[in-house]
Structure formats: C-alpha cells, structure tokens
mmCIF file of C-alpha atoms in Angstrom:
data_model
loop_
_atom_site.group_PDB
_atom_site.id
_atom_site.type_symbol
_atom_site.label_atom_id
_atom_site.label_comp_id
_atom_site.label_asym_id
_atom_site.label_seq_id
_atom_site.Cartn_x
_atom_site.Cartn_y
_atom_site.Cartn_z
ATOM 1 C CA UNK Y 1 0.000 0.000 0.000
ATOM 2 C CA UNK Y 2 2.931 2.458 0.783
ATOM 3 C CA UNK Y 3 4.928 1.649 -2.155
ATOM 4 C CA UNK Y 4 2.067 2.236 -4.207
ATOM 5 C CA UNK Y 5 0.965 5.743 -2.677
ATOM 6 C CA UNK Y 6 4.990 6.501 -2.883
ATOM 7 C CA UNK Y 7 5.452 5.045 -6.172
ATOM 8 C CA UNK Y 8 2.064 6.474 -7.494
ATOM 9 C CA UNK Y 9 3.217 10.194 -6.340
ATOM 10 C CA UNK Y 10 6.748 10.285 -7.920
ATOM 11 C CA UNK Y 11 4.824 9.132 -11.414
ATOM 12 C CA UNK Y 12 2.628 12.205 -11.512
ATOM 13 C CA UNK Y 13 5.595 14.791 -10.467
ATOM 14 C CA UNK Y 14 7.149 12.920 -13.426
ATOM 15 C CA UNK Y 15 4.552 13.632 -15.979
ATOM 16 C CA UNK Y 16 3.728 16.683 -14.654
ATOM 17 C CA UNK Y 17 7.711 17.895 -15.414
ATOM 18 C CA UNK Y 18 7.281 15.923 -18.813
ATOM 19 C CA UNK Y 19 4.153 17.828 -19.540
ATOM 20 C CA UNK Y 20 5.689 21.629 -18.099
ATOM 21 C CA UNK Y 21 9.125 20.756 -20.071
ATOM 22 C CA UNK Y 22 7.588 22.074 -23.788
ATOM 23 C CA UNK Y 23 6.730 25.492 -22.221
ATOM 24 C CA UNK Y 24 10.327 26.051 -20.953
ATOM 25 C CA UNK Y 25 13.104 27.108 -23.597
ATOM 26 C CA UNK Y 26 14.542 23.633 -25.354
ATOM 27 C CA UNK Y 27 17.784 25.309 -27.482
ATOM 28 C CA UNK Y 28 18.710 28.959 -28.251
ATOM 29 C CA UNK Y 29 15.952 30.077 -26.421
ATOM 30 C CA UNK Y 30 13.213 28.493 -28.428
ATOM 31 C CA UNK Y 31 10.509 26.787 -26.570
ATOM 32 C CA UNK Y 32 9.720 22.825 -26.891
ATOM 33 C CA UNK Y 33 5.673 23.771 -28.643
ATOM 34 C CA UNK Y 34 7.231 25.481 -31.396
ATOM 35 C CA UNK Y 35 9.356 22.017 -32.751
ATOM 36 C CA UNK Y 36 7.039 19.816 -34.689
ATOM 37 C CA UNK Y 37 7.029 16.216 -33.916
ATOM 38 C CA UNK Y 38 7.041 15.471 -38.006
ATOM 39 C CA UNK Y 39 10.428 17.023 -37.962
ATOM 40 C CA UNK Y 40 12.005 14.386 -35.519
ATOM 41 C CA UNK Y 41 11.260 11.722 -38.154
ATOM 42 C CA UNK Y 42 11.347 13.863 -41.427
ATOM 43 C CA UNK Y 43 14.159 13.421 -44.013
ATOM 44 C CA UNK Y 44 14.458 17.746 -43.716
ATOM 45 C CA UNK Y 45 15.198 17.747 -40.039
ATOM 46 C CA UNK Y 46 14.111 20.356 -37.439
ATOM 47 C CA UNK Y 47 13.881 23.834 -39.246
ATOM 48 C CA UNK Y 48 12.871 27.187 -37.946
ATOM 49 C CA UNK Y 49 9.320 27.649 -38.818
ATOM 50 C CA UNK Y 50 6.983 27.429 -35.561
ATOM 51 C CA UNK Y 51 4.234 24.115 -35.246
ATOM 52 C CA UNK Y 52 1.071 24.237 -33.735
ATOM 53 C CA UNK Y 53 0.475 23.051 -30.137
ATOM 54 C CA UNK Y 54 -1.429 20.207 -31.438
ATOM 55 C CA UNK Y 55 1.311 19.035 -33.805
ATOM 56 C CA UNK Y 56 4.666 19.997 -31.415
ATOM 57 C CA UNK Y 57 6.438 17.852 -29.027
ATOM 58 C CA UNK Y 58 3.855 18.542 -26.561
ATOM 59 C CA UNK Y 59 1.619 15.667 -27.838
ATOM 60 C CA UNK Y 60 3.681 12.798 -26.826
ATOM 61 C CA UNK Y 61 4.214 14.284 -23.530
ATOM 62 C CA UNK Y 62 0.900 14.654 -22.593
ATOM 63 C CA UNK Y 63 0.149 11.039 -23.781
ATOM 64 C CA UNK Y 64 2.341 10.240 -21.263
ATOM 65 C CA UNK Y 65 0.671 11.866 -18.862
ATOM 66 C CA UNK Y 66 -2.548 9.993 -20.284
ATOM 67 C CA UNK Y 67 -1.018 6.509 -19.587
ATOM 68 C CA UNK Y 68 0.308 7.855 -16.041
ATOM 69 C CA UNK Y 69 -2.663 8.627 -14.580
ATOM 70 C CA UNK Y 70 -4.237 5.457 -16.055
ATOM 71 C CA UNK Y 71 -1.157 3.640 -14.096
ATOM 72 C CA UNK Y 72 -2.027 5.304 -10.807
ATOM 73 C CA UNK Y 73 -5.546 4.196 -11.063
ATOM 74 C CA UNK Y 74 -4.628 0.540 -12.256
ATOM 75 C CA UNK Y 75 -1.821 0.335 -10.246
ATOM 76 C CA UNK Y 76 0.243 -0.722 -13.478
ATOM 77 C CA UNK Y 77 3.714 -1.190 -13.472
ATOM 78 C CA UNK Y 78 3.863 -1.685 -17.027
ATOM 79 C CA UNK Y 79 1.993 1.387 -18.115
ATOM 80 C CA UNK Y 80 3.940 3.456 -15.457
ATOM 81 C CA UNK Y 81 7.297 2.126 -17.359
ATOM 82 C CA UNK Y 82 5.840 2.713 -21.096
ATOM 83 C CA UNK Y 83 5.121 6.332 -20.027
ATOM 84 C CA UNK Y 84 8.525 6.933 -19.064
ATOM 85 C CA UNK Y 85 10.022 5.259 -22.190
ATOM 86 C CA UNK Y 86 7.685 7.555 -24.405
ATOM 87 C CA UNK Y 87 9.176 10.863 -22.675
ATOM 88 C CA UNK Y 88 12.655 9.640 -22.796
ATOM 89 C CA UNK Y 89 12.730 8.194 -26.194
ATOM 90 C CA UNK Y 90 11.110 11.567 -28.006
ATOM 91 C CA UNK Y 91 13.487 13.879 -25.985
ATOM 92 C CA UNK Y 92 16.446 11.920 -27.007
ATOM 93 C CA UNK Y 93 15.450 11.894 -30.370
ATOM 94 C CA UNK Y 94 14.951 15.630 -30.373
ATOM 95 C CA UNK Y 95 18.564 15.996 -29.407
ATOM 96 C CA UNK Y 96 19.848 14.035 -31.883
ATOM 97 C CA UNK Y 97 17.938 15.558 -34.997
ATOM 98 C CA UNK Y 98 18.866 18.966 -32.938
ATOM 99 C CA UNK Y 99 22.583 18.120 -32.997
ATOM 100 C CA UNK Y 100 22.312 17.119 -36.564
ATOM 101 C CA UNK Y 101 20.545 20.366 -37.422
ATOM 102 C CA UNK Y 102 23.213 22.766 -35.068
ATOM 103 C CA UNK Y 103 26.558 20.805 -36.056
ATOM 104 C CA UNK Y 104 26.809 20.189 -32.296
ATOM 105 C CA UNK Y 105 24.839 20.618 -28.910
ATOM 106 C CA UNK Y 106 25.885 22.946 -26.752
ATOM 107 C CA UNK Y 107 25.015 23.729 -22.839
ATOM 108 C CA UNK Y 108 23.480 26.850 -21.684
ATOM 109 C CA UNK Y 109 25.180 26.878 -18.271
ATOM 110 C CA UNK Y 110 25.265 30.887 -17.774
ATOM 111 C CA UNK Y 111 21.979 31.599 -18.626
ATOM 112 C CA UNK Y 112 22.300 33.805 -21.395
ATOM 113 C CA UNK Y 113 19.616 31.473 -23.660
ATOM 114 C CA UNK Y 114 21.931 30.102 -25.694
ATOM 115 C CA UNK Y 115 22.259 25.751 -25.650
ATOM 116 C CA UNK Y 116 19.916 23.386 -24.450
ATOM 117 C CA UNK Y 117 17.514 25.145 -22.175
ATOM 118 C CA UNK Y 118 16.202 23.969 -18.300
ATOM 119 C CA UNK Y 119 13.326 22.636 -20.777
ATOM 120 C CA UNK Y 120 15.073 19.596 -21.727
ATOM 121 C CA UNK Y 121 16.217 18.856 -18.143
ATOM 122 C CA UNK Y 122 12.672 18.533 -16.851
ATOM 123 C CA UNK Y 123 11.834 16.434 -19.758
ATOM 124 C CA UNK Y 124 14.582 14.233 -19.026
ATOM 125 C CA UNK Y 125 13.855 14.393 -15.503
ATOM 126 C CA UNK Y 126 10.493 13.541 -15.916
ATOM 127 C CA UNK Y 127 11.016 10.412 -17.668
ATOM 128 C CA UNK Y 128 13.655 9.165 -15.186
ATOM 129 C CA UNK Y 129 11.044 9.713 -12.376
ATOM 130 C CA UNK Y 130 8.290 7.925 -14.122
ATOM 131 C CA UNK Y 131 10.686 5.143 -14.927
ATOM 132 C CA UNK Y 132 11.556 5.408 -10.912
ATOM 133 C CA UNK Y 133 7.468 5.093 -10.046
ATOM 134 C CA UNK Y 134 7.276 2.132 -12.210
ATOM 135 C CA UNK Y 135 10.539 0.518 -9.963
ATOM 136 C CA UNK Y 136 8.528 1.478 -6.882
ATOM 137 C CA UNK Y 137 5.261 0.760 -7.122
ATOM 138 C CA UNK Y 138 4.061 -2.796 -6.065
ATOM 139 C CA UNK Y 139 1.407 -3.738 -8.510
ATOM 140 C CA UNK Y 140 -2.045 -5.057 -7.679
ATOM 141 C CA UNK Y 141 -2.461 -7.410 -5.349
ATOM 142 C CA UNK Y 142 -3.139 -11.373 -6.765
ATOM 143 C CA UNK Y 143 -6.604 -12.761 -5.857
ATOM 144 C CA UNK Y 144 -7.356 -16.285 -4.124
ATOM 145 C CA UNK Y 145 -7.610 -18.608 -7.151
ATOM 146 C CA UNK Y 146 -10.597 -21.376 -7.036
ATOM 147 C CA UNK Y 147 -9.265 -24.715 -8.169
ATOM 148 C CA UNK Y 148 -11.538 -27.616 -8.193
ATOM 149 C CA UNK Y 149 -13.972 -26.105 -6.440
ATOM 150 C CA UNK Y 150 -11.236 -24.571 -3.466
ATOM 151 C CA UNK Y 151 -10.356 -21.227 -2.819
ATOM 152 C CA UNK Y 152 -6.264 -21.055 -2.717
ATOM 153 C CA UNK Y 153 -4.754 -18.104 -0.904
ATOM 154 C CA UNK Y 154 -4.953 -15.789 2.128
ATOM 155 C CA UNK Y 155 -9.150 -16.024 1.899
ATOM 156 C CA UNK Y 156 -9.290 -19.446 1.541
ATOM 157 C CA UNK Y 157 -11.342 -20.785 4.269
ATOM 158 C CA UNK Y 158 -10.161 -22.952 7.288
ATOM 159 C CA UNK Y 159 -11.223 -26.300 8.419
ATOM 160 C CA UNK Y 160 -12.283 -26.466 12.583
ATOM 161 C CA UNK Y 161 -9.911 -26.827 14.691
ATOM 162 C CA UNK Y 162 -11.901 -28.065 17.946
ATOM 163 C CA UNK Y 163 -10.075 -31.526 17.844
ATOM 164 C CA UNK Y 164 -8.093 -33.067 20.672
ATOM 165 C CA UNK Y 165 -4.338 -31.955 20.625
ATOM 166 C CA UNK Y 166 -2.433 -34.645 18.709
ATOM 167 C CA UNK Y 167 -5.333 -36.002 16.792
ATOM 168 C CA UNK Y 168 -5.274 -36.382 13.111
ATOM 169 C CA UNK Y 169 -7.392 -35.815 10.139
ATOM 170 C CA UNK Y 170 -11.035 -37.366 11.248
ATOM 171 C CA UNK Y 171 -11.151 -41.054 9.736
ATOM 172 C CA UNK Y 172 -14.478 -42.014 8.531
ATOM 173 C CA UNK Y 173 -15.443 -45.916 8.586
ATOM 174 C CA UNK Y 174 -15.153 -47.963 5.179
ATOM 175 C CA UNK Y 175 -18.286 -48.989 3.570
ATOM 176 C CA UNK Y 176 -18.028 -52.793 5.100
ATOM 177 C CA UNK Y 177 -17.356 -51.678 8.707
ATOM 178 C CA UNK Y 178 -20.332 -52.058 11.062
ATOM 179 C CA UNK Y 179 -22.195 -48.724 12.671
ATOM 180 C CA UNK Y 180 -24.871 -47.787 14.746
ATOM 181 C CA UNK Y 181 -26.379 -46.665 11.353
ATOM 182 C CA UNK Y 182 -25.441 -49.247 8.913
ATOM 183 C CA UNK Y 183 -25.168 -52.689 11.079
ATOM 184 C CA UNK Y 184 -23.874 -55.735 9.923
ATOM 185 C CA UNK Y 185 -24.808 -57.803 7.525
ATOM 186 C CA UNK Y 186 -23.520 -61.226 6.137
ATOM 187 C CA UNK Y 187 -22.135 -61.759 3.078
ATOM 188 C CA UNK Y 188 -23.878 -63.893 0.468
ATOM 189 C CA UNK Y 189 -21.745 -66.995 -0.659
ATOM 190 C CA UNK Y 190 -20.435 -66.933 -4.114
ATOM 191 C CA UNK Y 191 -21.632 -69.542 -6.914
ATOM 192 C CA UNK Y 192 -20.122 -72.476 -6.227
ATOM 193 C CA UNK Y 193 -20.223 -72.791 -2.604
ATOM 194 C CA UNK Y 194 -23.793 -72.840 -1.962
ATOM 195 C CA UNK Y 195 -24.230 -74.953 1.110
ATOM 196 C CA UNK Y 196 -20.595 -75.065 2.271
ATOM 197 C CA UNK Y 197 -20.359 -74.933 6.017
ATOM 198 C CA UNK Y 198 -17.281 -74.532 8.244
ATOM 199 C CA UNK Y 199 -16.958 -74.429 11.620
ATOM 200 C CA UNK Y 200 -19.604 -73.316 14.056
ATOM 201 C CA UNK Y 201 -21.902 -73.423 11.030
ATOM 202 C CA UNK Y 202 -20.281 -71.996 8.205
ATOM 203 C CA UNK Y 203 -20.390 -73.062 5.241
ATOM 204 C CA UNK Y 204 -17.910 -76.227 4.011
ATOM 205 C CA UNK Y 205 -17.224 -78.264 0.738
ATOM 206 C CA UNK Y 206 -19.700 -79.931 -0.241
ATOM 207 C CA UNK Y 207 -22.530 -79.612 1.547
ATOM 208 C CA UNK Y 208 -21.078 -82.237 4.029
ATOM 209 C CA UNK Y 209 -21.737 -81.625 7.881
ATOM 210 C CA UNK Y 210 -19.359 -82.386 10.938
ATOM 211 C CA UNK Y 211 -19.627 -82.818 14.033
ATOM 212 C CA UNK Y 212 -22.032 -80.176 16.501
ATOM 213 C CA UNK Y 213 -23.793 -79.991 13.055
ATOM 214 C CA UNK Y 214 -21.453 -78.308 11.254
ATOM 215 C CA UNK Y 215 -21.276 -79.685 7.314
ATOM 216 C CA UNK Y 216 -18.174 -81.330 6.837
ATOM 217 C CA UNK Y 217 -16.801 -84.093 4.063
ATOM 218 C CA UNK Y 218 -19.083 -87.153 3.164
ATOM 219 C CA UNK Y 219 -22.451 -85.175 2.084
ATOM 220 C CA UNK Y 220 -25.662 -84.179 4.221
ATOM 221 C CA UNK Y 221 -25.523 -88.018 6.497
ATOM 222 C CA UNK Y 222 -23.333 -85.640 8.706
ATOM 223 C CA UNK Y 223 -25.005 -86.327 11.763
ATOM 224 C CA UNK Y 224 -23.562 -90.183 11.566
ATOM 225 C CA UNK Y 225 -19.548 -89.162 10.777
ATOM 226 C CA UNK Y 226 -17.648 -87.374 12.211
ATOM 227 C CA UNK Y 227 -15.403 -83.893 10.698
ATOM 228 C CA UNK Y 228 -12.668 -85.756 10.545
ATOM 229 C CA UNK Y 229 -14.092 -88.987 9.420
ATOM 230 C CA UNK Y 230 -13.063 -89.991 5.664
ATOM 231 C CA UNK Y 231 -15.931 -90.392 3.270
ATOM 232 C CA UNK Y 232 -16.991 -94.098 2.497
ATOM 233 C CA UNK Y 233 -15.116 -95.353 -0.780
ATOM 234 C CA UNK Y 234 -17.517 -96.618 -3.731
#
C-alpha cells in the first residue's frame, strides 16, 4: 500500500515535469511547442518555422501523462514504465535531430539562452522519475484462485480446529465396517459354494456336515460321521 501511494506520487511529479518541459526554452531560447514532432522523423530535419500546439512535441508528452494517470488508477507497473520510455525516447530523439541540425549541442550553463535550455532537463527528468514510479510501485495485489472447487490463498477458508491436541485428520469408517447406522450384515456366498459350512456353522465343501452340526466331508448323512471322518469309498 505504501509503495504504491509513494510510487504512485513520484509518477505524476514525473509527468507533470514531462508535460511543463515544452513550455520552458529547449535550445537557443526556443521553446519545446514550437518544434514539430514530423520534424524528428522527417528526411528535412528540425527547421525554424513554428508548429502548432497540437502538432509539437507537446503531444507525446501529454500522452504520457494519459497513460500515467491510467497507471495510478490501475496500479500498473507496465503502463507506469511505457510512459517513461515515451518521454525519454522523443526527448532523445529531439537531441539528436537537434545536434544534426546545429553541427553540435551545446550547454546553456550561464543563462544567457543560448544551448539546451532547463526545458530539456525537466523532460529528461520527468522520464527518469516515471521510470523510478514504475521501480517502486508494487502492482495489484493477486486474488485467491478457485481450483476444483477450493479457494487457494490468504481467503481461503479454514477447516475447525476443535479436535483433541495430537489427533489427526477425522477417519471415517469404510463402507463394510459395522455402525450404529449401517449394522452388519452377512455376506452372500459366491456360486459355487452354496451350502458349504465350516466351523460353528459356516459353510464347508460340499454340503457335508461335521460334528455339533457343522457340514463337513461325506455329504448331508453328517449327523452319523464325524469332521474328521473320511468319506466311504464306492
């Protein structure tokens, strides 16, 4: 939050220096509105005849200032940094089509007018401070992100935590497991081993009974042999 208030701050004192920077005196004197942006591009080069404020250098400028205020309100890094490339890259093109026009660029460092003007320093110094904003602002935040059917992040919600200490995940009981809900039931012998008994009267091979009634070996006569008993030989 305090890098974007910071961040969002520096980017309009930067735009607002890009923007001020065509009304100041660029070179000799002669203000950045009177240098046509077709003459940056243009084969003839900057010349003396004065452009209109709607076709100067003040037009990229204030798109910058556009796509800076968009930036503060989106929070956008990206825009932020575009902005700042737009005023750099059209002021350093000015100088070089300037140089190319003058033979050479000179520095107007006792203020008699003559050289680059405090005009081009705020533009410059404009664009470093948007490109600065762009550095310091955060961005927006990232929102939770629902996957398969959760919520993933900072909002997602919590599972209850009123267990014993030490206790794990609650464990449910498996389909076949007996509950006061779902008691037991037997299961029904496969094909094959219909009247089987075993011990204590389960079901055995062949339908033979044992001893205490249980079927054992020898067929259903199992109430004269025993479990152990072999069956009779034919």
């Amino acid at each position: 939050m305090i890098r974007n208030v910071l961040g969002s701050v520096i980017g309009l004192v930067g735009a607002t220096a890009a923007v001020w920077s065509p009304f100041r005196a660029w070179y000799d004197g002669r203000h950045g509105r009177d240098y046509r942006i077709a003459e940056l591009v243009s084969g003839t080069g900057i010349t003396d005849s004065k452009a209109p404020v709607a076709a100067s250098i003040l037009l990229p400028f204030a798109f910058a200032a556009l796509l800076t205020l968009i930036a503060v309100v989106l929070r956008s890094r990206v825009l932020m940094a575009v902005a700042g490339v737009v005023v750099l890259g059209f002021t350093v093109l000015w100088m070089i089509r300037q140089g190319q026009a003058a033979g050479s660029l000179s520095v107007d460092g006792d203020g008699g007018g003559v050289g680059l003007g405090d005009g081009v320093a705020n533009a410059i110094g404009g664009g470093v401070l948007l490109l600065i904003a762009a550095v310091v602002l955060s961005g927006r935040g990232s929102r939770p992100r629902r996957r398969h059917g959760r919520v993933d992040g900072p909002h997602a919600p919590q599972e209850p935590t009123d267990r014993p200490p030490g206790e794990g995940p609650r464990a449910y009981p498996p389909a076949d497991r007996p509950s006061p809900e779902r008691p037991w039931q037997p299961r029904q012998p496969r094909s094959g081993q219909t009247g089987q008994t075993g011990p204590e009267g389960h079901t055995g091979p062949g339908g033979r009974t044992g001893p205490e009634g249980r079927t054992g070996p020898g067929g259903p006569d199992a109430t004269t042999r025993g479990w152990d008993e072999p069956p009779p030989r034919t």
